[in-house]
Every structure is written in structure tokens, then in C-alpha cells.
GROMACS .gro file of C-alpha atoms in nm:
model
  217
    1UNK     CA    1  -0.866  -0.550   2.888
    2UNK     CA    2  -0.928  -0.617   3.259
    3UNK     CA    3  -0.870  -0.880   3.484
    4UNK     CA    4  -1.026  -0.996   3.839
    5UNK     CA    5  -1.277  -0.840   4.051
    6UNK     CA    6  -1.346  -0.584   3.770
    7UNK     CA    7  -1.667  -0.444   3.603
    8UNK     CA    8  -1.761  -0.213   3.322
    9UNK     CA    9  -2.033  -0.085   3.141
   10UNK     CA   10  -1.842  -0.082   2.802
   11UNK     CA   11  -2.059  -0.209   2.477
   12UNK     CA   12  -1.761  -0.379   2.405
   13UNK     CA   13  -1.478  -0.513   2.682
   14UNK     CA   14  -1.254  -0.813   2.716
   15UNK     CA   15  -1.196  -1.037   3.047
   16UNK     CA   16  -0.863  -1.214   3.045
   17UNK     CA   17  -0.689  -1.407   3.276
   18UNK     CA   18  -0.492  -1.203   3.522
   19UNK     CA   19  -0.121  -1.263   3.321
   20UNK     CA   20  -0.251  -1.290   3.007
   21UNK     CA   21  -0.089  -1.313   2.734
   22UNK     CA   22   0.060  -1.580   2.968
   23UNK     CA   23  -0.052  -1.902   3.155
   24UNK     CA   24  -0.147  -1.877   3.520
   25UNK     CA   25  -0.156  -2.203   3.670
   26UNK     CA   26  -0.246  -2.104   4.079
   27UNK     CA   27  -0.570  -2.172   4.241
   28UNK     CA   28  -0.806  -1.866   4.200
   29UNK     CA   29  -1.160  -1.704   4.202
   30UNK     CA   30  -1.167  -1.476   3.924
   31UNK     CA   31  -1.480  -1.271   3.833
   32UNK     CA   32  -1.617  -0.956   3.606
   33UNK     CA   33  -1.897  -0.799   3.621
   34UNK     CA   34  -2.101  -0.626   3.351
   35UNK     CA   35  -2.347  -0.367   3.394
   36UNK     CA   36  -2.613  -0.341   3.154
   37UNK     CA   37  -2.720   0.041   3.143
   38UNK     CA   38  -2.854   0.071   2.802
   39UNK     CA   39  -3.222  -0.012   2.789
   40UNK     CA   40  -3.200  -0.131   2.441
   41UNK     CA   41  -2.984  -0.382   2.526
   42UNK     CA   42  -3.137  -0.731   2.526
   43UNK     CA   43  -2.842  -0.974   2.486
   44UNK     CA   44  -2.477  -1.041   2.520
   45UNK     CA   45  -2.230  -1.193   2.321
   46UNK     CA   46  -1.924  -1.386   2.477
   47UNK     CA   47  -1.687  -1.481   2.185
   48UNK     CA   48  -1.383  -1.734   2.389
   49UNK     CA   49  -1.066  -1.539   2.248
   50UNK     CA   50  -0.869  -1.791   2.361
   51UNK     CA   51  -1.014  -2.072   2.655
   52UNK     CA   52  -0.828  -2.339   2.791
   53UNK     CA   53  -0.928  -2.506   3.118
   54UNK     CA   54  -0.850  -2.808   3.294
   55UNK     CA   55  -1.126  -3.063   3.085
   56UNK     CA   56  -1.399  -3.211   3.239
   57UNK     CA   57  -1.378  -3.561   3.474
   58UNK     CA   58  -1.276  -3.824   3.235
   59UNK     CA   59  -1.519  -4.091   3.398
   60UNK     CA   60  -1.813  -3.835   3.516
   61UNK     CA   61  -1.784  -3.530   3.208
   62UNK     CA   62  -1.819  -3.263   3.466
   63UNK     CA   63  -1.626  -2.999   3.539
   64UNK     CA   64  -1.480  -2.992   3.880
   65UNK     CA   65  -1.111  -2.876   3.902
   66UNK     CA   66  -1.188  -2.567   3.669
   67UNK     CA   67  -1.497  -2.400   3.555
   68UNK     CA   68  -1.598  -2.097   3.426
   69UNK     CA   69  -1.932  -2.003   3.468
   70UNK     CA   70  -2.208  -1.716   3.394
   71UNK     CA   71  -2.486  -1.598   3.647
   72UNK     CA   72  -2.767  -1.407   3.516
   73UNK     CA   73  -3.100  -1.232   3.686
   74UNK     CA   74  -3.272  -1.329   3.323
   75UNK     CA   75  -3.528  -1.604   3.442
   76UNK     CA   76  -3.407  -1.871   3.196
   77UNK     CA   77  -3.047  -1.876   3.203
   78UNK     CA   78  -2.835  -1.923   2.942
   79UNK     CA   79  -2.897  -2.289   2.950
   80UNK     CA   80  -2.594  -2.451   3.125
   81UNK     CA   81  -2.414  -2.453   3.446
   82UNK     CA   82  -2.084  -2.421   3.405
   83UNK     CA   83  -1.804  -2.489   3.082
   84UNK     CA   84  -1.458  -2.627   3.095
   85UNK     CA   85  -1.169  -2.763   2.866
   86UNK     CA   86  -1.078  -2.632   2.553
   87UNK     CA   87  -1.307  -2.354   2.414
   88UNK     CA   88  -1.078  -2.143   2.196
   89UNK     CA   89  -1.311  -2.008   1.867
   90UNK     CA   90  -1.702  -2.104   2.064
   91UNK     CA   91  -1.894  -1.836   2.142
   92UNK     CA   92  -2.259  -1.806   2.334
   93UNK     CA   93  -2.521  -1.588   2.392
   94UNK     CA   94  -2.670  -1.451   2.706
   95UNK     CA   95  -2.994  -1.305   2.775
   96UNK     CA   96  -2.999  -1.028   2.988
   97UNK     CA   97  -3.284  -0.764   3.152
   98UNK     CA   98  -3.221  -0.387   3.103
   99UNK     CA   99  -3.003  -0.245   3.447
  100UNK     CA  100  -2.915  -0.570   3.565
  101UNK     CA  101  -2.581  -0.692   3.571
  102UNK     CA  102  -2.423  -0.999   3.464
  103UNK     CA  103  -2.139  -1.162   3.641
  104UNK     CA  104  -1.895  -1.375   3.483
  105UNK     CA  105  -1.678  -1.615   3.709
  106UNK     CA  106  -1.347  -1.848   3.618
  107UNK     CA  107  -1.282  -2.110   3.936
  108UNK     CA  108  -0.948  -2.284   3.906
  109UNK     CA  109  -0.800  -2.591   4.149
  110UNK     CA  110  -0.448  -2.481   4.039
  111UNK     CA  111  -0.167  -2.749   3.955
  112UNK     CA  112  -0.223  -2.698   3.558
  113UNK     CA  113  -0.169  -2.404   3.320
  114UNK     CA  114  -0.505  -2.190   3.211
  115UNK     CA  115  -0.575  -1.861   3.012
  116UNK     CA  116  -0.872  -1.697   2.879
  117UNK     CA  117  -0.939  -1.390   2.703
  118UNK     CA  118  -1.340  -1.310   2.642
  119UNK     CA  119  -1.474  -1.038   2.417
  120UNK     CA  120  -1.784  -0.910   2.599
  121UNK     CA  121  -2.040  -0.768   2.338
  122UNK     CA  122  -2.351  -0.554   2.481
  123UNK     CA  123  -2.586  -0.633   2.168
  124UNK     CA  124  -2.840  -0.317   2.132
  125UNK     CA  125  -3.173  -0.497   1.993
  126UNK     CA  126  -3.275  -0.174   1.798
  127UNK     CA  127  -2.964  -0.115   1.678
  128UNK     CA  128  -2.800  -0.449   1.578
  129UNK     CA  129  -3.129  -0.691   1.506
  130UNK     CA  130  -2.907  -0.882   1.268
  131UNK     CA  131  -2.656  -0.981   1.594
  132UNK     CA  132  -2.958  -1.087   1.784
  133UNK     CA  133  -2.988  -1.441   1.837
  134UNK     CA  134  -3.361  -1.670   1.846
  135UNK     CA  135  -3.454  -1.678   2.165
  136UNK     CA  136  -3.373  -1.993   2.291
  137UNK     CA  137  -3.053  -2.048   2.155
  138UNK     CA  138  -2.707  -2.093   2.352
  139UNK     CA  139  -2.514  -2.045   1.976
  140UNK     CA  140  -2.569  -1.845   1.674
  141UNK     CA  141  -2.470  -1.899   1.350
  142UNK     CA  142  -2.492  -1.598   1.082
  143UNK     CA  143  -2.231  -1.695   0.838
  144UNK     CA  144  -2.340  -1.860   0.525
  145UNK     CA  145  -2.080  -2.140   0.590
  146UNK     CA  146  -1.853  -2.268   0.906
  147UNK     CA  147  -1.771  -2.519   1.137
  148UNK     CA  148  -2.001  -2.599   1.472
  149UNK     CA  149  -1.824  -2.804   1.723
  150UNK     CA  150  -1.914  -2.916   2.050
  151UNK     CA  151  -1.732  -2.800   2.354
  152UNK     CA  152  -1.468  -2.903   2.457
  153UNK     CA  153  -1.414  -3.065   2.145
  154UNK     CA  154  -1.031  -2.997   2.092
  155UNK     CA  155  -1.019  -3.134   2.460
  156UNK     CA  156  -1.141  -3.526   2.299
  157UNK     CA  157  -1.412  -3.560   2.626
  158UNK     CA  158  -1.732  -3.431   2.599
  159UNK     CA  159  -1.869  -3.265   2.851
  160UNK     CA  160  -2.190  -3.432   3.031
  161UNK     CA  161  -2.502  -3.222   3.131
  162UNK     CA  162  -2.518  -2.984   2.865
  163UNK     CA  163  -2.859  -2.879   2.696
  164UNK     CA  164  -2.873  -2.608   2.438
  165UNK     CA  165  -2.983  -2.501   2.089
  166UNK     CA  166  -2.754  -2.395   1.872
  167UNK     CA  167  -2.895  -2.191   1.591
  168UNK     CA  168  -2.816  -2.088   1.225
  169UNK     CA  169  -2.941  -1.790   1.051
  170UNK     CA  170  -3.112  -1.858   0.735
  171UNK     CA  171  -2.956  -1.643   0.473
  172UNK     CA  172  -3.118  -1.470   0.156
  173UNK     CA  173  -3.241  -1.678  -0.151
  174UNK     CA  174  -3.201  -2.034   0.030
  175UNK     CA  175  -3.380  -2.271   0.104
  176UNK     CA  176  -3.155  -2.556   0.292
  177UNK     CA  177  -2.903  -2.661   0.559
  178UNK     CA  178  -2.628  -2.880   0.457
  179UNK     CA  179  -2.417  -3.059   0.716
  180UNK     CA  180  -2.074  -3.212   0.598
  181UNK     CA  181  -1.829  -3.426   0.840
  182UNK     CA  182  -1.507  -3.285   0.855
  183UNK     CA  183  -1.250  -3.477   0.698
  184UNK     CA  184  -1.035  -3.671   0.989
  185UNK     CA  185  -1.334  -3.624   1.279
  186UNK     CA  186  -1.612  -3.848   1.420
  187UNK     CA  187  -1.994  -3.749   1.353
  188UNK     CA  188  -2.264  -3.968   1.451
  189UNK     CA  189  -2.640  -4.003   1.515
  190UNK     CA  190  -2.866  -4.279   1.640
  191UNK     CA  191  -3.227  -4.349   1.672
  192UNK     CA  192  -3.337  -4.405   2.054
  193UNK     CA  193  -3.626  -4.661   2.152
  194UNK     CA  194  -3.942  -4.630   2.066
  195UNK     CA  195  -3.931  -4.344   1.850
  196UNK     CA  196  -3.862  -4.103   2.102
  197UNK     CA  197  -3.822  -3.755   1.988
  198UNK     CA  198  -3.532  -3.646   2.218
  199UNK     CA  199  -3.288  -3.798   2.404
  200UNK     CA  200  -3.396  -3.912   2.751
  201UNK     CA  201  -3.185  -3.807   3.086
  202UNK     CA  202  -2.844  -3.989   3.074
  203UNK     CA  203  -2.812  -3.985   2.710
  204UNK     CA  204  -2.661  -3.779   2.452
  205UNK     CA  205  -2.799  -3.660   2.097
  206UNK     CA  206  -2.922  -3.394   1.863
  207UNK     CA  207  -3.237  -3.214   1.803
  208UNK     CA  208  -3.279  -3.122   1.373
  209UNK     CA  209  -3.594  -2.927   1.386
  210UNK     CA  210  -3.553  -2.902   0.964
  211UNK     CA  211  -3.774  -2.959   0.706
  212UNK     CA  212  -3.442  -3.072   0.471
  213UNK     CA  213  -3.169  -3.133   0.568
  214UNK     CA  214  -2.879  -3.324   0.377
  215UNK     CA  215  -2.531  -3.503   0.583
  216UNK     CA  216  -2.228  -3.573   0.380
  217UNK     CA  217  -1.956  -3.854   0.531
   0.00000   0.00000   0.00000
């Protein structure tokens, strides 16, 4: 495991907070960096450890006392600018461009406790086609079953701005998607004006490209 101003070229490696398995609470700049020397490898995998941030503006839903961000020299992104909060168990993909590097950056105000620990998987496209996510899509599901949250959802504020695809592997011999509330939590979804497809700027919503698809409450 390393800490600030590090790198590697590892297929696997973890980024942690600098005394992790304890809180810091100072104001920092913390960042990795990882090198991407195999030419087979197309993507990366960030799995959040353990993530907890100061949340997101309670009025505004942005992150401004403590963000962590990712900065990429793939064209597209990885389709959001920055993540705060509570993010323990969320994961998201990254795509990357063979011999570039890929810098990963936590930037805290101080004043409150935060810790992080992020398992950094360099995802060989030849190798492990079954790991590689749809291109497109911030999350990937492979499991048959599980739990998709949004983030920063442990946190009770959601955070604004965000626009991604989160994506679940279709597994052998089926033929639907079934989405059950979880007992105790909120789960909503409402029809905008005029038949719009998508949500419009300044509103939130979700996108269920899928031919069936069956909600339990």
C-alpha cells in the first residue's frame, strides 16, 4: 500500500490515506499516479476499500471542502468531475490509452476526519474480457444479484452534477432485470414533461434502456 506523491506500475496496488488504518483530519493534496505499461491494458478498476469524505454542500450537492478526483489523457473521461461523502463498497471504471498514466488526486479542507483505501486494478483486455466493462459505463455489475446505490448514499445528500451509466452484465440462460427496493430505503421515479426521454439540465433521474424490466416496493 502507498500513500502521497507515489506511483506504480503494479496490475494490482492500493492508495490509502497517509495514516491509514487511521483518520487524518489536516488539510492536504494527496495524489498517485499509475503508469499504464502493458499494451493490453484498456481499463482500470477502482474498488473504494473504504471512502469517507466530508459530503457534498447541503444546499448546492457539490463537493467543495473534500474531493477526490481522477484525471485521465482518455478523450472521454470517466464521466464525472470529482466524488465526495461516503463511498465505502462503490467502485468505477476508468478508461485508459496504452503508456499513459493516470493520476488519482484526494483534496481535503481539513477540520473533519477522512480515510480512504483504493484497490487499483490494471484490467488486461485479452486477458480478463469478462472484467471489462461496456464502454460507456462509469459502474459494472457482473454478479447475478446485488445492491446498486448511488453515491454518497450512506452520506443521505446526493450529490448534484453527476452523469453516468451504470451497467449490469447479462448472465447465462436469462432473459430479465429485476429491480427490488430495499426494505427501509427510498426509491423513486417520475415522468418529466412532455415525454421527454431524459432528464433535462437541473434535474435528476434514470435512464432504463430495457426491453423488461420488473420493480418491486
Amino acid at each position: 500500500m502507498k500513500s502521497c506523491h507515489n506511483s506504480t506500475r503494479a496490475e494490482v496496488s492500493y492508495f490509502v490515506n497517509p495514516l491509514f488504518p487511521l483518520d487524518n483530519d489536516e488539510a492536504s493534496f494527496c495524489d498517485y499516479r499509475v503508469d499504464i505499461v502493458n499494451p493490453d491494458v484498456c481499463q482500470l478498476r477502482l474498488d473504494f476499500e473504504k471512502f469517507s469524505l466530508r459530503g457534498p454542500h447541503k444546499v448546492f450537492g457539490v463537493c467543495r471542502k473534500d474531493r477526490f478526483m481522477v484525471t485521465t489523457s482518455y478523450p472521454q473521461g470517466i464521466g464525472l468531475s470529482d466524488l465526495c461523502g461516503e463511498n465505502t463498497g462503490q467502485h468505477v471504471y476508468v478508461n485508459v490509452n496504452p503508456g499513459s498514466s493516470v493520476s488519482l488526486m484526494v483534496m481535503t479542507s481539513g477540520g473533519a476526519p477522512y480515510m480512504w483505501k483504493i484497490k487499483i486494478t490494471q484490467i488486461d483486455c485479452k486477458k480478463d474480457s469478462a472484467l471489462v466493462a461496456p464502454n460507456g459505463c462509469l459502474q459494472y455489475y457482473t454478479d447475478i444479484s446485488g445492491t446498486i446505490q448511488s453515491f454518497n448514499y450512506m452520506g443521505r445528500l446526493y450529490q448534484a452534477n453527476l452523469d453516468y451509466a451504470i451497467c449490469i452484465r447479462r448472465s447465462l440462460n436469462t432473459c430479465r432485470v429485476e429491480y427490488q427496493q430495499v426494505p427501509g430505503s427510498d426509491f423513486g421515479i417520475n415522468s418529466f414533461e412532455g415525454n421527454e426521454l431524459a432528464p433535462n439540465m437541473g434535474r435528476s433521474g434514470i435512464i432504463l434502456p430495457i426491453i423488461c424490466i420488473f420493480i418491486r416496493q
